[in-house]
Coordinates of C-alpha atoms in Angstrom, one line a residue:
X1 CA 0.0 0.0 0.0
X2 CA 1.0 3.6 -1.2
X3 CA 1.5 5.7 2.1
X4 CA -1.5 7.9 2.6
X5 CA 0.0 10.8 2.2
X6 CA 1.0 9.9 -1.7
X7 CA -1.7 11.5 -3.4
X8 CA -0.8 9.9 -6.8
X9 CA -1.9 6.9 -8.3
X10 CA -0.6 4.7 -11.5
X11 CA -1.2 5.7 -15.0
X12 CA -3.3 2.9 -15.6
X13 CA -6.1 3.6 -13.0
X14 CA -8.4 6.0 -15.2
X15 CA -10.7 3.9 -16.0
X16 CA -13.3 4.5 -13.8
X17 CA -12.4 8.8 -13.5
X18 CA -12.4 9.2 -17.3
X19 CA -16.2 7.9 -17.5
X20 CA -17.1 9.8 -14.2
X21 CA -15.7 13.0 -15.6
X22 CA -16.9 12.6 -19.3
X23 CA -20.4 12.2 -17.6
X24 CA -19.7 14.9 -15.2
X25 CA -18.7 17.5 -18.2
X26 CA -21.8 16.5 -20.4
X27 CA -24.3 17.4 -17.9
X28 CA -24.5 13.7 -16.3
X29 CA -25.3 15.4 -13.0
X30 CA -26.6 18.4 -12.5
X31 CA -28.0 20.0 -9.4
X32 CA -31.1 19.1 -10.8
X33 CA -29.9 15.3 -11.2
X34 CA -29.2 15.6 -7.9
X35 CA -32.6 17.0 -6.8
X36 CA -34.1 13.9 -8.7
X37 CA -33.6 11.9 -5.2
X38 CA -37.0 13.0 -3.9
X39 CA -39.4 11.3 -2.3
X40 CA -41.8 8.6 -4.0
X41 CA -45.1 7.4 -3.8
X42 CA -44.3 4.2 -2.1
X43 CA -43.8 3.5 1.9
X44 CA -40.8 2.5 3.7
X45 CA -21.2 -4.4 3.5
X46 CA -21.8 -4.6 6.5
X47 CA -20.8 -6.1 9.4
X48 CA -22.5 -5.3 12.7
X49 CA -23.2 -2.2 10.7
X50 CA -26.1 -0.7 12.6
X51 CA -27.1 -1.2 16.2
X52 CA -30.2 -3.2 16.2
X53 CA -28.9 -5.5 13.8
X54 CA -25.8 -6.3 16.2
X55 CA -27.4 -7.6 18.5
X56 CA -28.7 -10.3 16.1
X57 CA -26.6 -12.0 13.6
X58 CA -29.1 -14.5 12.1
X59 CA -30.5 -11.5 10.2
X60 CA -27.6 -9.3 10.2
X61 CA -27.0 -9.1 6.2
X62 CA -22.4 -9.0 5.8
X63 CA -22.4 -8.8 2.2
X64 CA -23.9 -8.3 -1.5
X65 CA -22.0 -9.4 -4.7
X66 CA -23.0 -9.8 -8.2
X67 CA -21.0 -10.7 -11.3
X68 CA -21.7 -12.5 -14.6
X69 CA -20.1 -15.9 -13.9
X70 CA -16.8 -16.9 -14.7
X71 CA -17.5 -20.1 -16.3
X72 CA -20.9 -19.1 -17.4
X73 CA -20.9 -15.7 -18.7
X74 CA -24.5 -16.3 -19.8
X75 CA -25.8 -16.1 -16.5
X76 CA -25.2 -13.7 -13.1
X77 CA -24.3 -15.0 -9.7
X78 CA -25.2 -13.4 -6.7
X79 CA -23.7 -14.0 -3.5
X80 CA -25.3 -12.6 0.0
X81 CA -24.0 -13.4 3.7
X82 CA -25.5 -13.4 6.8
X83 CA -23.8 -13.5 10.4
X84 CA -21.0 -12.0 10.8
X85 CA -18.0 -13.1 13.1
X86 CA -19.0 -17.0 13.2
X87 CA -16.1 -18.6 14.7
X88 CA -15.2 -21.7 13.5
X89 CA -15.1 -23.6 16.6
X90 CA -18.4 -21.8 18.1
X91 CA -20.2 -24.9 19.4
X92 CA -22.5 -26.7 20.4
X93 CA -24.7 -24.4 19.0
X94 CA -23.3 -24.0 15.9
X95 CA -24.6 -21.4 12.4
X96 CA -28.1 -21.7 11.0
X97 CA -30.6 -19.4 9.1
X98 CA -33.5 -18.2 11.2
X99 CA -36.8 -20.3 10.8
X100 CA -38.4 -17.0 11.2
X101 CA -36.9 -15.0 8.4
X102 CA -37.4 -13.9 4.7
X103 CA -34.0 -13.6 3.1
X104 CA -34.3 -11.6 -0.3
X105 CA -32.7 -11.3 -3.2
X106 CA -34.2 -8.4 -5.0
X107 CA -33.6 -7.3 -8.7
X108 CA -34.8 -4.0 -10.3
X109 CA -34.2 -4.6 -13.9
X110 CA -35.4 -1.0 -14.9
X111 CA -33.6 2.1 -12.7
X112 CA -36.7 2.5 -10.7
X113 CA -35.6 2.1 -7.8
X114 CA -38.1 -0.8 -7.1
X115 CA -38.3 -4.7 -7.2
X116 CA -39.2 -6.5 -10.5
X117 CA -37.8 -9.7 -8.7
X118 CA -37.6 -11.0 -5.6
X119 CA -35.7 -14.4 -4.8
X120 CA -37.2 -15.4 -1.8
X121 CA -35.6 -17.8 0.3
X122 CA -37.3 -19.3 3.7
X123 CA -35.8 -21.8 5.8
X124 CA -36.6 -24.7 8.5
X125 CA -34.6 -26.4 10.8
X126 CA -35.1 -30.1 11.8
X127 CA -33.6 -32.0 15.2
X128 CA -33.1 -35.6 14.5
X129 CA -32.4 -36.2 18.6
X130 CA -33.5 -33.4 21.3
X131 CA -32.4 -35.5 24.0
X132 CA -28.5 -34.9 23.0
X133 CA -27.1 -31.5 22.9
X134 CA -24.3 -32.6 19.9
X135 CA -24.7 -30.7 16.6
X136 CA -23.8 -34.5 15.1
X137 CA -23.4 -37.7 16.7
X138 CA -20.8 -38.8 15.0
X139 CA -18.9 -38.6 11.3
X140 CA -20.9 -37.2 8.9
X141 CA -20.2 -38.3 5.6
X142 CA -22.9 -36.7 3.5
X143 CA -26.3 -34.2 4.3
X144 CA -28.5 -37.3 4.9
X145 CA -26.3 -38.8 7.3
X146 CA -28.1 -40.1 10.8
X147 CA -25.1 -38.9 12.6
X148 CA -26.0 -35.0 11.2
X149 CA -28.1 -34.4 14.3
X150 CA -29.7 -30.8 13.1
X151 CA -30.0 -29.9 9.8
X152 CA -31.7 -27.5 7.8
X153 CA -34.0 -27.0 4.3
X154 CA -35.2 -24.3 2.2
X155 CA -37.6 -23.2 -0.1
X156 CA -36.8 -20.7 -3.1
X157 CA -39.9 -18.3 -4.6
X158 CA -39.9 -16.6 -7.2
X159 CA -41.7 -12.9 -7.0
X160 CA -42.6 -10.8 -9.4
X161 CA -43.8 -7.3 -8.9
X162 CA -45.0 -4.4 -11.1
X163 CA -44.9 -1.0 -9.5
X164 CA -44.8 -3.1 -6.1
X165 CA -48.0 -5.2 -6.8
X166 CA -48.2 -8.4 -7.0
X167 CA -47.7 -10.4 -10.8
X168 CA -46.9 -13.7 -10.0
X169 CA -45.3 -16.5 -7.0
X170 CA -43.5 -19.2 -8.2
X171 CA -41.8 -22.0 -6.1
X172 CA -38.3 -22.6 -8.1
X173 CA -37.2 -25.5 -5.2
X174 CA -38.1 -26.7 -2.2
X175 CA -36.7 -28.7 0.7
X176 CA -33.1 -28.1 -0.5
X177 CA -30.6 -28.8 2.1
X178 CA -27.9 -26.7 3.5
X179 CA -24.5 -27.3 4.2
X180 CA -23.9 -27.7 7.7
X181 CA -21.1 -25.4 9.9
X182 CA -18.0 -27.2 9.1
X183 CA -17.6 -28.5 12.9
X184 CA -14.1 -30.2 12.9
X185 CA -11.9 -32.9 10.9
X186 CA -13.3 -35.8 13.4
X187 CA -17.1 -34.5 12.4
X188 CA -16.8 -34.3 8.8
X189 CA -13.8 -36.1 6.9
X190 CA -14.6 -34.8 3.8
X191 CA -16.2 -31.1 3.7
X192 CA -15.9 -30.5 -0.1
X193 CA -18.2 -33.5 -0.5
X194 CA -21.0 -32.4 1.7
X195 CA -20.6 -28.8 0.3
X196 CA -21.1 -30.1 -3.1
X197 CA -23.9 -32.1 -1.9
X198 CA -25.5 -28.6 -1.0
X199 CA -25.4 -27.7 -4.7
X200 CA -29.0 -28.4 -6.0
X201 CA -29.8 -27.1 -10.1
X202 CA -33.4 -26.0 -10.4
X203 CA -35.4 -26.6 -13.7
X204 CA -35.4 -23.4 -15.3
X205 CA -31.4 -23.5 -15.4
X206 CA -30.8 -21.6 -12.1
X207 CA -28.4 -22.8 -9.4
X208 CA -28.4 -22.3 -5.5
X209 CA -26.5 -23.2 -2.3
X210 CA -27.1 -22.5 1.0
X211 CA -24.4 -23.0 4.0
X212 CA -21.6 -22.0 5.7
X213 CA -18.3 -20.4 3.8
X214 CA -15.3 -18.5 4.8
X215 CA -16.3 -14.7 5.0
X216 CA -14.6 -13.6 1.4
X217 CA -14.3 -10.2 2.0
X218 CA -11.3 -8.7 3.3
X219 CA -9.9 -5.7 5.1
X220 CA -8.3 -4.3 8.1
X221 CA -11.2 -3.4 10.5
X222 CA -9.1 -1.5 12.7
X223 CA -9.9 1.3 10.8
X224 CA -12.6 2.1 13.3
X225 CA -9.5 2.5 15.7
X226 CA -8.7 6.3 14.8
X227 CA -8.5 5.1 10.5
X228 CA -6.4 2.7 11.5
X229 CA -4.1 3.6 14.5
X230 CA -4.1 7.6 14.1
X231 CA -0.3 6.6 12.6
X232 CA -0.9 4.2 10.0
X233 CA 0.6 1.7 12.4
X234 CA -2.6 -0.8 12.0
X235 CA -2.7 -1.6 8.4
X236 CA -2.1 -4.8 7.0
X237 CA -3.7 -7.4 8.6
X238 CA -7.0 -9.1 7.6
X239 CA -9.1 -8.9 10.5
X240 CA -11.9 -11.6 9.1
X241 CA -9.3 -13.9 8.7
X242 CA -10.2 -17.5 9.9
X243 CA -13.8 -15.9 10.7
X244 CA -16.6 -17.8 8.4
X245 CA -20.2 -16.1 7.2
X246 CA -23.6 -18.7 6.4
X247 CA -24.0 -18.2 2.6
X248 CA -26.5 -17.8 0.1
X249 CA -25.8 -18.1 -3.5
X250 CA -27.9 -17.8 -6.7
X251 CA -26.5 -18.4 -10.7
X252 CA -29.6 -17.5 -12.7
X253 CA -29.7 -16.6 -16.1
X254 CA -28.3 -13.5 -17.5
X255 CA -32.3 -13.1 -19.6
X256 CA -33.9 -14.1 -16.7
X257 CA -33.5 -11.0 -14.2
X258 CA -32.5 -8.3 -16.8
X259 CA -35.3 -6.1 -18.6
X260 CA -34.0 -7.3 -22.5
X261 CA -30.6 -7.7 -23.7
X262 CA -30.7 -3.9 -25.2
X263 CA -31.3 -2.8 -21.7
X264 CA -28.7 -5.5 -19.5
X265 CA -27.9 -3.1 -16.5
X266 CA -29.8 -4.3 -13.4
X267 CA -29.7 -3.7 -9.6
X268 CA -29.1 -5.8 -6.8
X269 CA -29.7 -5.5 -3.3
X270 CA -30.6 -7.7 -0.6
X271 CA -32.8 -7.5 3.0
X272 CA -33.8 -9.5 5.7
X273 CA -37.6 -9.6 7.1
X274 CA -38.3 -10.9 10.6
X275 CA -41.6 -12.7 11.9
X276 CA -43.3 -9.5 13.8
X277 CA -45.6 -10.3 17.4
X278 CA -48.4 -9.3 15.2
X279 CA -47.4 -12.2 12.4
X280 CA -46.8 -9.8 9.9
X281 CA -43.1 -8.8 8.7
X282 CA -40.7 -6.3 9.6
X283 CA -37.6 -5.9 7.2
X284 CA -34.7 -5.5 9.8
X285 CA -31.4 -5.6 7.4
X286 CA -30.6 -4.1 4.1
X287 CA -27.2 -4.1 1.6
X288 CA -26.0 -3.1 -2.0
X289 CA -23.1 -1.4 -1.8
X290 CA -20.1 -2.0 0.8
X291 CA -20.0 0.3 3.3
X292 CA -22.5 2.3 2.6
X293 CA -24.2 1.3 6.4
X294 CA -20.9 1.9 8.0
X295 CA -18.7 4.6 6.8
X296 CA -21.5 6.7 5.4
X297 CA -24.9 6.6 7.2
X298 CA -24.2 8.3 10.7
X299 CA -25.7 6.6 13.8
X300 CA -28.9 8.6 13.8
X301 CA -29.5 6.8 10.3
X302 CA -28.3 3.4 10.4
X303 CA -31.3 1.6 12.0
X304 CA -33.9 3.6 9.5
X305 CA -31.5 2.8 6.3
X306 CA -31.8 -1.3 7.8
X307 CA -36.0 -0.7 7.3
X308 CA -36.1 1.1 4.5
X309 CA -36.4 0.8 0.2
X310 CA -34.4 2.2 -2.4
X311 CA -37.1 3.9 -3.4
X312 CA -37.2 5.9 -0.2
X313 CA -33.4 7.0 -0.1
X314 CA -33.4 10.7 -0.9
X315 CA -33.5 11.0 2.9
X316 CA -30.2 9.9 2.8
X317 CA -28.7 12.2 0.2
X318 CA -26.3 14.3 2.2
X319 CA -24.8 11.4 3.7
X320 CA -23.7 10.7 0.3
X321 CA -23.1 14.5 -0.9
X322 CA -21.5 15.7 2.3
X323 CA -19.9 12.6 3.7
X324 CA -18.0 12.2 7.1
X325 CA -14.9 10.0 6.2
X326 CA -13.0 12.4 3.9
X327 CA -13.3 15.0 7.1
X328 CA -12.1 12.4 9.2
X329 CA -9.4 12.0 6.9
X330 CA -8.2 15.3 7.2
X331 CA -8.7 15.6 10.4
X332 CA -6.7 13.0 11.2
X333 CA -3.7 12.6 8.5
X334 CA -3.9 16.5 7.3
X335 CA -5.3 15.3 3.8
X336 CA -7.5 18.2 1.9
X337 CA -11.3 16.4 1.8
X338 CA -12.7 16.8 -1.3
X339 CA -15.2 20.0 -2.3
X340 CA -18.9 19.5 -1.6
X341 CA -21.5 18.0 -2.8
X342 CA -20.0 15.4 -4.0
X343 CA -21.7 15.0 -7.1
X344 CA -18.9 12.4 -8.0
X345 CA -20.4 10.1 -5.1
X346 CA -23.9 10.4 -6.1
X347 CA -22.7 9.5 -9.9
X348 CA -21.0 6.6 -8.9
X349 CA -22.9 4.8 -5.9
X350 CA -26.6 5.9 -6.6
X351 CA -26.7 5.8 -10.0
X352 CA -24.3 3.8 -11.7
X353 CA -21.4 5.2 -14.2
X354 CA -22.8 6.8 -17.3
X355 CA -22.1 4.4 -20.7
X356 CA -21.4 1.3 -18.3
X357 CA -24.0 0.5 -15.7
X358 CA -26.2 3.2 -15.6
X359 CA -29.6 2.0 -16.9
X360 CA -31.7 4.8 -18.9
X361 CA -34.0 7.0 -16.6
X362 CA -32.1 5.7 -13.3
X363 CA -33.7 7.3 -10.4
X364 CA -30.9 7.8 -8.1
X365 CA -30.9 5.1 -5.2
X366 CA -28.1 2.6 -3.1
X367 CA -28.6 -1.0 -5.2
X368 CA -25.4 -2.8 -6.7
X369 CA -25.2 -2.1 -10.7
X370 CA -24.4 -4.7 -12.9
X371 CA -23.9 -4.5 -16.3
X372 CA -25.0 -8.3 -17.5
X373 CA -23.4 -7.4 -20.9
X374 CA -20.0 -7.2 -19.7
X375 CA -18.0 -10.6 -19.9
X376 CA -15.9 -11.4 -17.4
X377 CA -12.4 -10.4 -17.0
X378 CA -9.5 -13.5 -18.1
X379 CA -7.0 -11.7 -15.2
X380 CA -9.3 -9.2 -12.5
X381 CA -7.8 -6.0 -11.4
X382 CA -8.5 -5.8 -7.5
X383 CA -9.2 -2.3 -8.2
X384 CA -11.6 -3.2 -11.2
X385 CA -13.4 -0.7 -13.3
X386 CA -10.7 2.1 -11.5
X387 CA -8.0 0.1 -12.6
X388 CA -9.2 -0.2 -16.4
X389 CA -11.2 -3.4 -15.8
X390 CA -14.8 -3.0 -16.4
X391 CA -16.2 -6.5 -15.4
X392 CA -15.2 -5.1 -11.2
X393 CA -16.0 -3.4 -9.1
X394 CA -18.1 -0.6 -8.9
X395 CA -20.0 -2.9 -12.1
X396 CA -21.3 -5.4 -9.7
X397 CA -19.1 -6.7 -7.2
X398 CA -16.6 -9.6 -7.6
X399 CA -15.5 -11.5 -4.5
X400 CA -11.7 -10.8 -5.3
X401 CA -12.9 -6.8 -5.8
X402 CA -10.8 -5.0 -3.1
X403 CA -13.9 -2.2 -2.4
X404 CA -11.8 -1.2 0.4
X405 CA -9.0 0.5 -1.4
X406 CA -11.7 1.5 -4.4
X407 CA -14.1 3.5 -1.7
X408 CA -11.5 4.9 0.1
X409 CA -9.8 6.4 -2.9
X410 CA -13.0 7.4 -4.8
X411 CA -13.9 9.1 -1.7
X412 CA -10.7 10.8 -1.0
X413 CA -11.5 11.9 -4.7
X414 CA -9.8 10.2 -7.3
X415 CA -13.0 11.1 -9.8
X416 CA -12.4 14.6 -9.3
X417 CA -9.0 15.6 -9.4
X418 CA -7.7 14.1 -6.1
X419 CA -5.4 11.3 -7.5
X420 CA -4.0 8.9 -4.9
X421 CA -3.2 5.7 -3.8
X422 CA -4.9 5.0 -0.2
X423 CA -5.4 1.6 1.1
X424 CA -5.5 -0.6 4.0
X425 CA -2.3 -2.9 2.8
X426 CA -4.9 -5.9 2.7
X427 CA -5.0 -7.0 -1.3
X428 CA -6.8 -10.7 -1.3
X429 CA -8.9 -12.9 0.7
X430 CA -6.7 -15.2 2.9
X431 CA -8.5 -18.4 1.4
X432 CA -8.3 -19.0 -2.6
X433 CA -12.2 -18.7 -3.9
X434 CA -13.8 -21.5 -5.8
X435 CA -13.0 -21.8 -10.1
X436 CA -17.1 -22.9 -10.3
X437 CA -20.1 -22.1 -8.7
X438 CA -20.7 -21.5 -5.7
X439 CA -17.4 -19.8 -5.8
X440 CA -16.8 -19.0 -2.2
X441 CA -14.2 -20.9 -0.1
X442 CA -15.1 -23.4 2.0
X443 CA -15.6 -22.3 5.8
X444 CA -12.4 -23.0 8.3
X445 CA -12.5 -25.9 10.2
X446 CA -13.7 -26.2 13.8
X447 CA -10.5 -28.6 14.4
X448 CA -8.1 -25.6 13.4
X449 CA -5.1 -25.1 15.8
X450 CA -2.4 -27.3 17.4
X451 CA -2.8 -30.6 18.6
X452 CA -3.1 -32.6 22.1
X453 CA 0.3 -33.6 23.3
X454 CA 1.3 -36.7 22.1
X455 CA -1.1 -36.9 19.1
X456 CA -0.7 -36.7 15.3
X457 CA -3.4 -36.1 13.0
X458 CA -5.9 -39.5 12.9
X459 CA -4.9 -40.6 16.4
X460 CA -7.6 -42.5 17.9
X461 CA -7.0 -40.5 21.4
X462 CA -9.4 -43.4 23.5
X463 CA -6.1 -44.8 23.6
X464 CA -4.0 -42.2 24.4
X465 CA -5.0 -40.9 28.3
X466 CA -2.7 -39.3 30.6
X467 CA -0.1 -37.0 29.7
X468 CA -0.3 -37.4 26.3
X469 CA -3.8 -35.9 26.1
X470 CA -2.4 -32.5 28.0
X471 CA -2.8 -29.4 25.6
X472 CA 0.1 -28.3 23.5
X473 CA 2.2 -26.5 25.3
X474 CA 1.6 -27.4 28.9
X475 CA 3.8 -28.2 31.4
X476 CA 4.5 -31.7 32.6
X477 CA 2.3 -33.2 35.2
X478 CA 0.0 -29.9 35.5
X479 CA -2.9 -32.2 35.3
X480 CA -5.2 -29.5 34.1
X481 CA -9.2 -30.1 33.1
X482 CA -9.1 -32.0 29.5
X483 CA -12.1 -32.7 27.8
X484 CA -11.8 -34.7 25.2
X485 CA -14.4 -35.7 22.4
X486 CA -14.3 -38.8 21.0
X487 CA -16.1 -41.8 18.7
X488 CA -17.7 -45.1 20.5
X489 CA -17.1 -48.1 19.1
X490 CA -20.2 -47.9 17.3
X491 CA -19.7 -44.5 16.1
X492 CA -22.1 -42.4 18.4
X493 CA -20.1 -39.6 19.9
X494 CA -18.9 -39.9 23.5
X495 CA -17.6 -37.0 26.0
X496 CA -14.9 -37.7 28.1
X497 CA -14.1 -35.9 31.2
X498 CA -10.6 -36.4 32.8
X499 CA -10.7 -35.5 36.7
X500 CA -8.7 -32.5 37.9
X501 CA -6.1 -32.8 39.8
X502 CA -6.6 -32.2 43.7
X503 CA -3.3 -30.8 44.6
X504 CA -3.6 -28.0 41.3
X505 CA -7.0 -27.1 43.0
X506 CA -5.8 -26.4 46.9
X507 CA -2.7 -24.8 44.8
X508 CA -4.5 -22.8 43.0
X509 CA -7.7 -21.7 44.5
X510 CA -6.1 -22.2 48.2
X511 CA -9.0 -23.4 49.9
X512 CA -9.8 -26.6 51.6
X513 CA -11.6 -29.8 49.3

């Protein structure tokens, strides 16, 4: 990463500003483009973004990305995760959809700010045993395995809407299972095989998944630590390393969610409805764009922006036009913020870059722009359509897209003269995404970390008591608490619980047994 006090970028990066600023100088946006963000008719990436939606991560909506496929450039895939932070090992409870949630998918196919499509997916959970409290039993070896002790399905419907009424429901599948949290190497051998179990091909050519994946996007979240330090000191480091998000993903075809193929630019958003104590729905969580919850709605805002519609976002125009981080910035490193309003932002992030994924007639509004026309890229630029590649980045979102460097140098205005570097020194995702549908890599393992004492991978540890089963690292004789979770002979899982030695408890909490 460039220091950020460099304000100048490579020669290669214009892209992105030489569209912006052709727009800009034709009239593109105007104040009254601008104004053009008023109110409708209609009513009401990001990571513990908001604070109502922290304090529940089944419905807490991470991230949004859309791209025509790799491998299948005639159709789009688009990728949304829900709870952040899932650690690996977080059992005996481990990840799974809420029974009483809508998770959407929503396509406007038209710049109108309003659904045409809605990919609704609903899930159940089922309990094989209620009398155990194991996730599994034993090795699982594929979805329909006895030993998988909860599990979950889904449903997928198809809405379609016309001015927000009601054309058509249409079940696409049903009762598909999930892939279960990847609980440890003992629990499940073979991963890859249950995650491609998971993979289920409707009959109109679409294809889903549902289940746990590593969190794919990647940054250094101690930005929120004084922009990382107050010195630059904490850069570098992928904070969502290791961490692992539950994943939906949807490959449909490219004629399927776009208006016609002279009109291919759509917009992609999704949200999150919970079961209300009146058994209606409330929509709790909503994402296109990264960040936008985050970095640029201020606290007063984030909690409305979770309930509300594209549709309904000129209440959030100066958070866009006059937004906090560049001040910040300046503030902090002594960096000129960019002149307001920034038109530049509103060009950009609410209505997609004239002549590549701005649909005709857009009314401004935050969705994800993809251009379904554009083939994918043979080598992807992290910085995408900034960088001179215009199958990124802000057309669509790639999961290799680094938006954290793009946002931070759009905002610190690269479109309007401001050319610079920034970045937060993390380039890639620590795990290598999939070549094929559902392209995310699969979640880390519950079993990461050292080994017992004594023990090499496959050990059968029933055999192995006593010092060898101390944890790695401890001292000799310590005889510390163990518990150890192992097979029976006829498969079923067992806990074991090694006693504690007396003479480390009078030692250590000096009081009498």
């Amino acid at each position: 990463m460039t220091p950020i006090s460099s304000l100048w970028g490579g020669p290669g990066r214009r892209g992105l500003a030489g569209l912006v600023c052709a727009a800009l100088a034709a009239g593109g946006l105007t104040a009254v483009g601008v104004a053009a963000l008023e109110p409708g008719a209609a009513s009401a990436s990001s990571h513990r973004e908001a604070p109502l939606i922290s304090g529940t991560p089944q419905y807490d909506n991470t991230d949004v990305y859309a791209f025509v496929s790799p491998d299948k450039p005639d159709t789009t895939t688009i990728v949304a995760n829900w709870i952040p932070f899932e650690e690996p090992a977080g059992g005996p409870n481990f990840y799974t959809f809420a029974d009483d949630a809508q998770y959407d998918l929503h396509v406007d196919n038209n710049g109108d700010a309003q659904s045409e499509l809605i990919f609704r997916y609903t899930f159940t959970t089922h309990v094989k045993n209620k009398n155990t409290f194991l996730y599994n039993t034993g090795p699982v070896r594929s979805l329909d395995d006895p030993n998988l002790n909860v599990t979950q399905t889904y449903d997928i419907d198809l809405i379609k809407l016309r001015h927000q009424k009601l054309v058509s429901k249409t079940r696409l599948a049903d009762n598909v299972p999930v892939a279960p949290s990847n609980v440890g190497k003992a629990s499940m051998p073979d991963y890859g095989k249950l995650r491609d179990q998971a993979i289920h091909k409707t009959a109109g050519g679409a294809a889903t998944f549902a289940g746990q994946a590593d969190d794919p996007f990647f940054l250094d979240l101690r930005v929120f630590d004084l922009l990382y330090g107050g010195n630059l000191s904490e850069v570098g480091r992928d904070t969502l390393k290791g961490y692992n998000v539950n994943s939906i993903a949807l490959q449909v075809p490219n004629d399927l969610i776009r208006e016609s193929a002279a009109q291919p630019v759509v917009g992609i958003w999704s949200t999150t409805q919970r079961k209300n104590a009146r058994d209606g729905w409330s929509q709790v969580s909503r994402l296109g764009n990264p960040l936008v919850n985050e970095v640029v709605n201020p606290q007063k805002d984030k909690d409305r922006f979770n309930a509300s519609a594209p549709w309904d976002d000129a209440q959030f125009l100066k958070n866009v036009t006059n937004p906090e981080l560049p001040k910040l910035i300046e503030q902090i490193y002594k960096i000129k913020a960019p002149a307001e309003p920034r038109n530049d932002l509103v060009d950009v992030f609410l209505k997609g870059v004239k002549g590549l994924n701005q649909p005709p007639h857009v009314k401004p509004s935050e969705e994800l722009r993809l251009n379904t026309s554009v083939k994918p890229s043979a080598h992807p630029k992290r910085l995408g359509v900034l960088d001179g590649d215009n199958a990124g980045f802000p057309n669509g979102r790639r999961l290799t897209d680094d938006v954290v460097d793009e946002a931070l140098q759009v905002m610190e205005g690269e479109l309007v003269g401001s050319k610079n570097d920034l970045g937060d020194a993390v380039d890639a995702n620590d795990k290598k995404f999939e070549k094929y549908f559902p392209y995310v890599a699969q979640p880390t393992s519950g079993s990461r970390g050292q080994l017992a004492k004594g023990t090499t991978s496959g050990t059968d540890v029933r055999s192995q008591l006593g010092d060898a089963l101390q944890p790695a690292g401890a001292s000799s004789g310590s005889g510390d608490t163990v518990l150890i979770a192992s097979s029976a002979a006829s498969g079923a899982a067992g806990i074991l619980l090694l006693g504690t030695a007396l003479a480390w408890w009078r030692r250590r909490m000096r009081r009498p047994y």
